[in-house]
Amino acid sequence: MKTIKNTLVVALCFLMFNCKTEKKEIVNVVEPKTGYQIEPVDIQNVKITDEFWLPIIKRVQEKTIAYAIEKCEEEGRFDNFLIAGGKIEGDVKGVMPFDDSDVYKVIEGASNSLISAPNKPLEILLDSLIGIVKTGQEADGYLTTWRTINPAKPPAEWVVVKEGKRWESLFMSHELYNAGHMYEAAVVHFQATGKRNFLDIALKNADLMVATFGDTDGKIEAVPGHQIIETGLIKLYQVTGKVDYLNLAKYFLDNRGNPENHDLFGPYSQDHKPVVQQDEVVGHAVRAVYMYAAMTDIAAFKDDSAYRTAVDKLWKNMVEKKMYITGGIGALHEGEAFGKNYELPNLTAYNETCAAIGDVYWNHRLHSLTGDAKYFDVVERTLYNGLISGLSLDGTNFFYPNALESDGKYEFNQGACTRKSWFDCSCCPTNVVRFIPAIPGLIYSKSKNEVYVNLYASNQADIELNGQDVKVSQETSYPWNGKVNMTVDANSEITIKFRIPGWSRNEVLPSNLYSYTYLSKEKPTLTINGETIKNSIKDGYFEVKRNWNGDDKIELSFPMEVRTVKANDMVEEDKGKLSLEYGPLVYAVEEIDNPKFDDITISSFDKYSIQKEQILDGVNTLVSDKFKAIPYYAWSNRGVGKMKVWIPEKE
């Protein structure tokens, strides 16, 4: 983290705050509460050694975090807290009312990094940044810097204020959105360091929210325009046990679509009808999946069947009619929104990186609620394709939207037709920073006497299960091939569930939105000590109950071959076209590899060779007599040019 230590912001932090933190305790921290029967294995217990994921995680840890902090400094993100606190003079810097949240997301990502890779200089830096944040907090706990600095003049013209009062323009003010990201970051920082300096800032703000919003005692009846405070409040409840936070989260959800509570924001904010009556994913995709994640939390923590029914219907609509083959969601630039059913354009696809991240959070919760592998089929497809595509291979350039086609001219990426180094609206780069260091926490889950192996990546994990330590390891070159060698060491009889990826079960998505043009005859297999395990498949997992010994040789095989995919006939954009997959990876053709790009056609009978190449940090390419294809996530790392995922089918 040498780069970070040399930034001006660090010098400012040390001069002004000398890394001191307030020790006052507001609420006792308790054993984390969970309403889920299945819980993730924490990233602190999973050591990644994987040739695919470790370089990506290290790139963020060693480069992108520092880069994002420097950008936040350059654009005045930190100055806004200091101006709000009266430490320096000036007007609001930046152009977005949610700029504060970028600081919180960077702190969250850095904290996730600390969990898996302790780093004392980084921890000290975070204390300094948290000191800056604290400076911008008002005496009663309120914290949105633009309104504190100049309440009558928001940084964005589309935030309409009348008298500059708090909470008067919640549709677009992002006051509650900022708070939600703060809560999530504060909880992760506390888990990473054991320090309360950020957590106490968040709790003071959350207590203000509890005192402010509701339908009793003269409180303000309102809901947030941009959701995420709900999941943040629930995380605060989990670490404090303070039920007021859980109840406020449910209040915000219960009153969406309630015209007696507030003037409705409409479908854009999923505020057109009560959430339990919603059955189609609509509006701003990021707002939507953050809300659906919170609804899933309520279904779990409150054992609420109406919420559970609603999230099931919403998920079904999304994966059956509104998801791209890359796992991307949110088809429309206008409103950063879901389109109509089956409206999935390619050149103008939006697929915001933040939406992909939010969708992983939601599907992870759905798995924790049900244990069904189909949710991790969505997680895996999104991770390997439409999510990591948002970050360049050098770690300092970003996609905000993730198109499935490029003509080399249409500037789909906020004024560019390739990745950009930053954005005025920098939610996606900082969301990548907060998310990627937490990827190890997706690999395993546990429940009672069961361990779920959800994703395949080389690692060693220590899993506490009913008071005993279970050691699990993986060795694999996934996603480049489907061979996985594992060991499990346990002192008693336990059940291990090894996920069978949907693609290896001849299923593109858990729906008929896409299908393979032919069914593979190759079947996934599990052998233990050379013996093939049969009749053990349940909910998409190989399920094996036994006394595990560290000397057991566990071998999983998910045969990989080049597959062609067709879209449902209702998807007009993809008629007469096919796409390519190999294992969990979606492939694309780029002009740089294919001089006759516009002449490329494809059939389901074409033959390919798989070539390991050193381009693009080392990838398997698919090579036919006519063209070469690369993994979609790596496109646009070699300059501007044409690209397509859906290729015209030969007549």
XYZ file of C-alpha atoms in Angstrom:
651
model
C 0.000 0.000 0.000
C 2.965 2.310 -0.530
C 1.028 4.447 -2.987
C -1.683 5.128 -0.430
C 0.793 6.226 2.226
C 2.122 8.938 -0.062
C -1.174 10.632 -0.847
C -1.940 14.115 0.391
C -5.053 12.891 2.111
C -3.005 10.761 4.494
C -0.829 13.684 5.445
C -3.958 15.755 6.045
C -5.503 13.003 8.139
C -2.485 12.605 10.373
C -2.071 16.355 10.839
C -5.684 16.956 11.760
C -6.650 13.854 13.675
C -3.440 12.099 14.657
C -5.339 8.810 14.213
C -7.286 9.284 17.451
C -10.691 7.671 17.684
C -13.543 8.160 20.086
C -14.023 5.263 22.508
C -17.538 6.114 23.646
C -19.859 3.138 23.297
C -23.456 3.703 22.247
C -24.878 0.178 22.020
C -23.344 -3.059 23.204
C -22.220 -5.297 20.389
C -23.685 -8.793 20.556
C -23.125 -12.145 18.907
C -24.246 -11.578 15.290
C -27.874 -12.489 14.727
C -28.956 -14.364 11.627
C -32.409 -15.259 10.470
C -31.053 -17.656 7.867
C -30.753 -21.414 8.327
C -27.703 -21.353 6.054
C -24.878 -18.873 6.584
C -21.785 -18.009 4.551
C -18.363 -19.055 5.748
C -16.617 -15.786 6.561
C -13.779 -14.604 4.333
C -11.389 -14.617 7.292
C -11.640 -18.419 7.249
C -11.036 -18.898 3.512
C -7.541 -18.452 2.095
C -7.607 -18.054 -1.672
C -4.692 -19.495 -3.679
C -6.540 -19.585 -6.996
C -4.836 -18.740 -10.275
C -7.977 -17.043 -11.591
C -9.410 -15.175 -8.600
C -6.320 -14.402 -6.536
C -4.776 -12.055 -9.159
C -8.087 -10.190 -9.469
C -8.454 -9.814 -5.705
C -4.798 -8.801 -5.279
C -5.136 -6.282 -8.095
C -7.923 -4.572 -6.166
C -6.078 -4.854 -2.852
C -2.767 -3.580 -4.173
C -3.868 -1.129 -6.830
C -7.561 -0.307 -7.160
C -8.129 0.596 -3.496
C -5.239 3.065 -3.584
C -6.398 4.396 -6.936
C -9.957 4.939 -5.677
C -8.721 6.769 -2.578
C -6.604 9.050 -4.740
C -9.571 9.748 -7.020
C -11.794 10.480 -4.024
C -9.158 12.928 -2.839
C -8.802 14.590 -6.250
C -12.559 15.030 -6.602
C -13.081 16.479 -3.136
C -14.888 13.549 -1.542
C -12.859 13.903 1.675
C -12.897 17.703 1.566
C -16.683 17.668 1.753
C -16.576 16.062 5.206
C -13.993 18.609 6.352
C -15.989 21.529 4.947
C -19.162 20.216 6.564
C -17.301 19.985 9.882
C -15.913 23.491 9.623
C -12.281 22.369 9.394
C -11.754 23.982 6.001
C -13.775 26.491 4.001
C -15.380 26.027 0.632
C -18.423 24.999 -1.378
C -19.582 21.465 -2.047
C -17.172 19.577 -4.306
C -18.365 17.018 -6.835
C -21.597 16.830 -8.774
C -23.542 14.011 -7.121
C -25.541 14.029 -3.871
C -24.276 10.518 -3.131
C -20.544 11.285 -3.331
C -20.229 10.537 0.391
C -21.091 6.913 -0.339
C -17.932 6.499 -2.444
C -15.859 7.075 0.680
C -17.900 4.508 2.595
C -17.585 1.885 -0.140
C -13.821 2.329 -0.338
C -13.594 1.887 3.434
C -15.735 -1.255 3.163
C -13.585 -2.733 0.403
C -10.385 -1.928 2.271
C -11.877 -3.475 5.422
C -12.767 -6.648 3.514
C -9.186 -6.674 2.307
C -7.925 -6.414 5.889
C -9.907 -9.496 6.870
C -8.087 -11.723 4.391
C -4.799 -9.797 4.194
C -3.908 -7.921 7.439
C -2.115 -4.680 6.640
C -1.273 -2.304 9.476
C -0.584 0.773 7.298
C -3.938 0.296 5.581
C -5.675 -0.101 8.945
C -4.078 3.142 10.168
C -5.141 4.881 6.967
C -8.724 3.768 7.502
C -8.654 5.218 11.022
C -7.647 8.498 9.420
C -10.391 8.391 6.814
C -12.937 7.528 9.489
C -11.716 10.528 11.445
C -12.489 12.692 8.434
C -15.964 11.155 8.147
C -16.651 11.853 11.816
C -15.792 15.515 11.299
C -18.699 15.868 8.869
C -21.277 14.400 11.255
C -23.651 16.847 12.914
C -24.234 16.778 16.668
C -27.453 14.751 16.457
C -25.922 12.157 14.157
C -27.031 13.525 10.768
C -24.502 12.920 8.023
C -24.933 14.030 4.421
C -22.229 16.549 3.651
C -23.799 18.473 0.776
C -26.838 19.361 2.840
C -24.771 20.329 5.867
C -22.519 22.548 3.741
C -25.308 24.317 1.854
C -28.771 22.834 2.457
C -30.400 24.943 -0.255
C -27.930 24.021 -2.992
C -27.556 20.326 -3.829
C -24.661 19.429 -6.146
C -26.976 17.944 -8.783
C -29.516 20.039 -10.648
C -32.013 17.172 -10.616
C -32.280 17.247 -6.821
C -35.076 19.747 -6.245
C -35.137 21.430 -2.833
C -37.477 24.117 -1.590
C -36.324 25.312 1.799
C -33.248 23.166 2.136
C -34.685 21.122 4.976
C -33.583 17.632 5.791
C -35.516 14.756 4.221
C -37.673 17.020 2.003
C -36.501 15.530 -1.310
C -35.939 11.860 -0.540
C -36.725 10.769 -4.091
C -33.308 12.021 -5.241
C -31.483 13.482 -2.233
C -29.790 10.152 -1.411
C -29.666 11.050 2.280
C -30.847 7.568 3.226
C -28.804 5.884 0.499
C -25.628 7.464 1.856
C -26.555 6.229 5.315
C -27.135 2.683 4.084
C -23.681 2.428 2.557
C -22.208 3.900 5.735
C -23.901 1.235 7.874
C -22.722 -1.606 5.659
C -19.162 -0.286 5.631
C -19.118 0.338 9.381
C -20.166 -3.236 10.139
C -17.463 -4.684 7.887
C -14.836 -2.374 9.400
C -15.859 -3.476 12.888
C -15.665 -7.136 11.865
C -12.252 -6.573 10.282
C -10.612 -4.600 13.091
C -12.716 -4.956 16.232
C -12.682 -1.150 16.425
C -15.843 0.827 17.109
C -14.754 4.180 15.676
C -16.777 3.822 12.470
C -19.499 1.671 13.990
C -20.327 4.332 16.584
C -20.666 6.968 13.855
C -23.106 4.678 12.056
C -25.085 3.849 15.193
C -25.468 7.507 16.083
C -26.849 8.153 12.620
C -29.111 5.090 12.736
C -30.531 6.177 16.083
C -31.414 9.500 14.450
C -33.208 7.591 11.692
C -35.184 5.584 14.258
C -36.175 8.786 16.045
C -37.104 10.507 12.761
C -39.048 8.052 10.604
C -42.204 6.105 11.317
C -45.954 6.451 11.642
C -46.137 7.280 15.350
C -45.246 10.091 17.754
C -45.046 12.818 15.133
C -42.380 11.055 13.096
C -41.908 11.641 9.380
C -43.816 9.208 7.194
C -41.550 8.524 4.231
C -39.446 5.964 2.377
C -36.041 6.305 0.681
C -35.850 7.065 -3.012
C -32.782 4.881 -3.510
C -32.820 1.721 -1.443
C -29.936 0.287 0.579
C -30.529 1.749 4.012
C -32.757 -1.269 4.622
C -29.979 -3.862 4.345
C -27.642 -1.531 6.236
C -30.078 -1.234 9.136
C -30.481 -4.999 9.224
C -26.719 -5.452 9.434
C -26.610 -3.016 12.351
C -29.344 -5.069 13.998
C -27.284 -8.203 13.483
C -24.287 -6.839 15.384
C -26.152 -4.899 18.079
C -29.365 -6.818 18.639
C -31.265 -3.518 18.622
C -34.616 -4.489 17.136
C -35.487 -0.862 16.304
C -33.112 -1.096 13.350
C -34.791 -4.218 11.974
C -38.230 -2.693 12.460
C -37.276 0.534 10.688
C -35.973 -1.448 7.725
C -39.295 -3.276 7.512
C -41.190 0.022 7.901
C -39.388 1.454 4.879
C -40.255 -1.645 2.859
C -43.827 -1.967 4.109
C -44.644 1.575 3.039
C -43.348 1.514 -0.512
C -46.343 1.879 -2.776
C -48.443 3.305 0.068
C -49.950 6.653 -1.053
C -51.198 7.340 2.464
C -47.603 7.396 3.657
C -46.030 9.652 0.994
C -46.340 10.882 -2.579
C -45.335 7.838 -4.586
C -42.076 7.878 -6.562
C -43.414 5.412 -9.119
C -41.961 2.319 -10.845
C -38.506 3.909 -11.266
C -38.012 3.498 -7.508
C -40.177 0.368 -7.161
C -42.671 2.593 -5.349
C -45.713 1.974 -7.533
C -47.374 -0.722 -5.420
C -46.709 -2.448 -2.081
C -43.626 -4.636 -2.243
C -45.553 -7.795 -1.379
C -47.742 -7.203 -4.453
C -44.838 -6.696 -6.865
C -44.226 -9.573 -9.260
C -42.261 -7.936 -12.091
C -38.773 -6.427 -11.790
C -39.081 -2.825 -12.947
C -37.352 0.510 -12.720
C -33.803 1.402 -11.749
C -32.058 -1.965 -11.566
C -29.662 -1.141 -8.720
C -32.417 0.255 -6.530
C -34.436 -2.844 -7.324
C -31.940 -5.559 -6.385
C -30.912 -3.709 -3.215
C -34.584 -3.685 -2.252
C -35.076 -7.336 -3.150
C -32.078 -8.242 -0.991
C -33.669 -6.411 1.936
C -36.998 -8.118 1.289
C -35.222 -11.467 1.436
C -33.691 -10.445 4.765
C -37.157 -9.651 6.099
C -38.487 -12.980 4.819
C -35.697 -14.657 6.807
C -35.555 -12.564 9.981
C -39.314 -12.091 10.341
C -40.319 -15.449 8.839
C -42.601 -13.414 6.605
C -44.349 -15.596 4.026
C -45.730 -12.640 2.041
C -42.228 -11.256 1.534
C -40.949 -14.703 0.629
C -43.680 -15.166 -1.985
C -42.920 -11.759 -3.475
C -39.159 -12.279 -3.816
C -39.751 -15.662 -5.425
C -42.035 -14.087 -8.034
C -39.629 -11.219 -8.682
C -36.647 -13.555 -9.070
C -38.609 -15.782 -11.429
C -39.552 -12.820 -13.620
C -35.936 -11.644 -13.750
C -34.281 -14.940 -14.695
C -37.059 -15.946 -17.077
C -37.459 -12.674 -18.974
C -34.984 -9.925 -18.058
C -31.454 -11.275 -17.587
C -28.608 -11.198 -20.078
C -26.565 -14.281 -20.823
C -23.668 -12.627 -18.950
C -25.800 -12.347 -15.810
C -26.204 -8.621 -16.436
C -29.463 -6.893 -15.557
C -30.992 -3.541 -16.424
C -31.356 -3.288 -20.184
C -32.050 0.417 -20.642
C -29.800 3.463 -20.505
C -32.867 5.564 -19.833
C -33.433 5.250 -16.114
C -30.646 2.654 -15.774
C -33.622 0.375 -15.748
C -35.120 -2.998 -16.493
C -36.892 -3.042 -19.831
C -40.053 -4.850 -20.786
C -40.181 -8.616 -20.671
C -37.661 -10.024 -23.176
C -36.356 -6.532 -24.007
C -32.622 -7.282 -24.094
C -30.784 -5.084 -26.615
C -27.077 -5.744 -27.186
C -25.432 -2.586 -28.546
C -27.367 -0.370 -26.152
C -27.431 -2.829 -23.241
C -26.917 -1.049 -19.929
C -26.104 -3.815 -17.445
C -24.695 -1.490 -14.812
C -21.791 -2.979 -12.863
C -23.507 -1.945 -9.615
C -26.582 -3.923 -10.650
C -24.519 -7.073 -11.199
C -23.022 -6.646 -7.733
C -26.428 -6.066 -6.172
C -27.798 -9.135 -7.926
C -25.043 -11.291 -6.435
C -25.906 -9.959 -2.968
C -29.566 -10.844 -3.556
C -28.962 -14.335 -4.945
C -26.512 -15.096 -2.140
C -29.278 -14.329 0.349
C -31.773 -16.458 -1.558
C -29.379 -19.366 -1.347
C -28.961 -18.816 2.394
C -32.742 -18.930 2.652
C -33.250 -22.098 0.605
C -30.009 -23.959 -0.075
C -30.974 -24.300 -3.741
C -28.049 -24.370 -6.187
C -29.975 -22.388 -8.812
C -29.178 -19.158 -7.012
C -25.468 -19.884 -7.219
C -25.896 -20.681 -10.898
C -26.886 -17.031 -11.262
C -24.079 -15.886 -8.943
C -21.456 -17.830 -10.887
C -22.656 -16.641 -14.298
C -22.651 -13.041 -13.079
C -19.270 -13.253 -11.357
C -17.322 -14.709 -14.259
C -18.932 -12.580 -16.931
C -20.989 -9.445 -16.391
C -19.440 -8.369 -13.078
C -15.656 -8.614 -13.412
C -16.016 -7.141 -16.888
C -16.549 -3.869 -15.004
C -12.857 -3.724 -14.029
C -9.975 -3.545 -16.486
C -7.037 -5.916 -16.311
C -4.838 -3.062 -15.103
C -7.188 -2.341 -12.203
C -7.688 1.364 -12.922
C -10.290 1.543 -15.684
C -13.964 0.753 -15.438
C -17.184 -0.023 -17.238
C -20.290 1.616 -15.801
C -22.561 -0.142 -18.342
C -21.520 -3.519 -19.771
C -22.655 -3.798 -23.377
C -22.925 -7.074 -25.275
C -21.953 -5.489 -28.570
C -19.822 -2.568 -29.714
C -19.446 -0.917 -33.094
C -16.392 0.989 -31.885
C -18.285 4.274 -32.224
C -21.266 4.303 -29.893
C -20.067 5.846 -26.619
C -22.080 3.646 -24.290
C -19.742 4.016 -21.294
C -20.576 7.508 -20.038
C -19.057 9.186 -23.099
C -16.574 6.478 -24.099
C -16.680 3.241 -26.093
C -14.071 1.579 -23.908
C -13.406 1.604 -20.160
C -12.828 4.955 -18.459
C -10.461 5.856 -15.648
C -13.253 7.370 -13.521
C -16.739 8.887 -13.683
C -18.446 11.947 -12.229
C -20.900 9.374 -10.920
C -18.333 6.938 -9.527
C -20.667 4.433 -7.876
C -19.458 1.515 -10.011
C -15.686 1.805 -9.424
C -16.144 2.095 -5.672
C -18.684 -0.737 -5.665
C -16.109 -2.958 -7.385
C -13.647 -1.969 -4.651
C -16.057 -2.951 -1.882
C -17.180 -6.197 -3.519
C -14.183 -8.023 -4.980
C -12.173 -8.450 -1.740
C -15.250 -10.194 -0.279
C -15.440 -12.873 -3.004
C -13.871 -15.584 -0.788
C -16.995 -15.344 1.389
C -19.104 -16.720 -1.464
C -17.307 -20.041 -1.810
C -18.717 -21.957 1.159
C -21.855 -21.948 3.288
C -22.823 -24.024 6.298
C -25.964 -25.212 8.052
C -26.274 -27.394 11.147
C -24.219 -30.421 10.152
C -23.752 -29.511 6.485
C -21.139 -27.701 4.410
C -22.068 -26.288 0.992
C -19.338 -25.993 -1.644
C -20.847 -23.307 -3.856
C -17.982 -22.162 -6.066
C -14.807 -23.785 -7.299
C -11.481 -22.039 -6.741
C -8.225 -23.163 -5.174
C -8.281 -22.397 -1.469
C -7.934 -23.674 2.065
C -10.787 -23.128 4.491
C -11.363 -23.684 8.202
C -15.058 -24.080 8.877
C -16.510 -24.181 12.374
C -19.408 -26.622 12.417
C -21.216 -27.433 15.641
C -18.146 -26.675 17.716
C -15.711 -28.672 15.597
C -13.204 -27.520 13.030
C -13.703 -28.833 9.500
C -10.824 -28.302 7.098
C -11.576 -28.109 3.393
C -9.199 -27.530 0.508
C -9.580 -27.215 -3.242
C -7.061 -27.473 -6.075
C -8.369 -26.579 -9.515
C -7.778 -24.637 -12.714
C -11.485 -23.739 -12.943
C -12.831 -21.983 -15.050
C -10.252 -23.076 -17.632
C -11.045 -26.730 -16.968
C -13.592 -28.588 -14.872
C -11.331 -30.800 -12.745
C -11.456 -30.144 -9.002
C -9.460 -32.033 -6.369
C -10.576 -31.613 -2.786
C -9.875 -32.764 0.732
C -12.198 -32.663 3.716
C -11.005 -33.365 7.245
C -13.650 -33.684 9.967
C -13.781 -35.472 13.286
C -17.334 -36.731 12.906
C -19.955 -37.608 10.350
C -21.047 -34.555 8.378
C -22.705 -33.841 5.034
C -20.827 -32.077 2.256
C -22.807 -30.667 -0.665
C -20.768 -30.141 -3.840
C -22.569 -27.820 -6.249
C -23.087 -29.074 -9.788
C -22.903 -25.945 -11.989
C -25.998 -25.369 -14.085
C -23.994 -25.277 -17.317
C -22.794 -28.829 -16.612
C -26.430 -29.882 -16.127
C -27.312 -28.530 -19.600
C -28.937 -25.438 -18.110
C -27.827 -21.929 -19.106
C -30.028 -20.197 -16.546
C -32.681 -21.664 -14.247
C -35.281 -20.822 -16.908
C -35.985 -21.184 -20.616
C -34.674 -17.719 -21.463
C -31.586 -19.322 -23.019
C -30.861 -22.898 -24.026
C -27.969 -24.887 -25.441
C -28.427 -25.873 -29.069
C -27.662 -29.457 -28.136
C -27.525 -31.353 -24.864
C -24.118 -32.524 -23.768
C -23.848 -36.252 -23.205
C -20.950 -35.729 -20.804
C -22.069 -35.960 -17.192
C -20.518 -34.400 -14.080
C -19.008 -36.952 -11.730
C -17.854 -37.213 -8.133
C -15.410 -39.866 -7.009
C -14.079 -40.487 -3.512
C -10.991 -42.677 -3.261
C -11.630 -43.781 -6.827
C -15.232 -44.834 -6.203
C -17.903 -43.053 -8.230
C -20.638 -41.650 -6.001
C -24.072 -42.231 -7.563
C -27.657 -41.339 -6.687
C -26.581 -38.439 -4.523
C -27.850 -35.392 -6.439
C -30.237 -33.091 -4.544
C -31.148 -29.432 -5.280
C -28.236 -29.155 -7.703
C -25.600 -30.620 -5.355
C -23.742 -33.870 -4.996
C -24.732 -34.606 -1.404
C -22.497 -36.963 0.564
C -22.770 -37.835 4.258
C -19.841 -39.683 5.794
C -16.939 -39.573 8.201
C -14.433 -37.534 6.239
C -10.719 -38.161 6.494
C -8.068 -35.768 5.282
C -6.551 -38.641 3.296
C -9.732 -39.122 1.241
C -9.165 -38.292 -2.423
C -12.165 -36.323 -3.650
C -12.346 -35.670 -7.373
C -15.015 -33.664 -9.150
C -15.220 -33.551 -12.914
C -17.369 -31.090 -14.828
C -16.608 -31.877 -18.478
C -16.129 -28.721 -20.533
C -16.784 -28.326 -24.210
C -17.582 -25.391 -26.445
C -21.341 -24.855 -26.339
C -23.550 -22.743 -28.563
C -26.504 -20.987 -26.998
C -29.704 -19.643 -28.471
C -32.093 -17.183 -26.873
C -35.804 -17.617 -26.383
C -37.681 -16.624 -29.545
C -39.303 -13.790 -27.593
C -35.916 -11.998 -27.471
C -36.123 -10.121 -30.768
C -32.512 -8.854 -30.630
C -31.059 -12.360 -30.625
C -33.135 -14.016 -33.329
C -30.948 -15.737 -35.904
C -27.913 -15.485 -33.617
C -25.932 -17.785 -31.360
C -23.491 -17.177 -28.551
C -20.534 -19.210 -27.316
C -19.738 -20.630 -23.900
C -16.992 -22.754 -22.429
C -17.634 -23.889 -18.888
C -18.951 -20.921 -16.879
C -17.486 -18.389 -19.303
C -19.386 -16.487 -21.974
C -17.202 -15.706 -24.981
C -17.081 -12.736 -27.347
C -15.392 -11.937 -30.639
C -13.313 -8.775 -30.927
C -12.227 -6.960 -34.042
C -8.565 -6.955 -32.955
C -8.438 -10.751 -33.293
C -10.652 -10.961 -36.362
C -9.816 -8.708 -39.358
C -12.955 -9.952 -41.169
C -15.093 -9.192 -38.114
C -18.231 -8.232 -40.026
C -18.215 -11.510 -41.961
C -18.181 -13.796 -38.918
C -20.998 -16.330 -38.779
C -21.461 -19.347 -36.578
C -23.259 -22.673 -36.453
C -23.832 -25.202 -33.710
C -21.715 -27.703 -35.686
C -18.522 -25.648 -35.881
C -15.358 -27.192 -34.458
C -13.026 -25.311 -32.106
C -9.636 -25.742 -30.577
C -9.035 -24.505 -27.034
C -5.794 -22.551 -26.890
C -4.147 -21.245 -23.739
C -2.721 -17.871 -24.720
C -0.725 -15.265 -22.807
C -2.874 -12.412 -24.060
C -5.213 -10.673 -21.613
C -3.270 -11.932 -18.568
C -3.611 -15.511 -19.802
C -6.889 -16.884 -21.141
C -8.274 -19.848 -23.020
C -9.328 -18.704 -26.469
C -11.757 -20.542 -28.744
C -10.358 -20.830 -32.247
C -12.255 -22.007 -35.325
C -11.381 -21.913 -39.003
C -13.093 -18.540 -39.243
C -12.468 -16.621 -36.041
C -11.076 -16.410 -32.520
C -13.160 -15.723 -29.410
C -12.033 -14.494 -25.988
C -13.768 -14.528 -22.593
C -16.309 -11.713 -22.504
C -15.006 -10.300 -19.225
C -11.661 -9.459 -20.862
C -12.917 -7.535 -23.882
C -11.895 -3.897 -24.455
C -8.510 -4.243 -22.777
C -6.595 -3.748 -26.030
C -8.040 -0.516 -27.332
C -11.262 0.544 -29.014
C -12.855 -1.791 -31.509
C -15.869 -3.826 -32.471
C -17.169 -6.666 -30.288
C -20.170 -8.940 -30.158
C -21.447 -11.755 -27.969
C -24.363 -12.757 -30.191
C -23.068 -13.856 -33.600
C -25.183 -14.304 -36.747
C -26.024 -17.950 -37.346
C -25.063 -19.502 -40.663
C -28.068 -20.234 -42.836
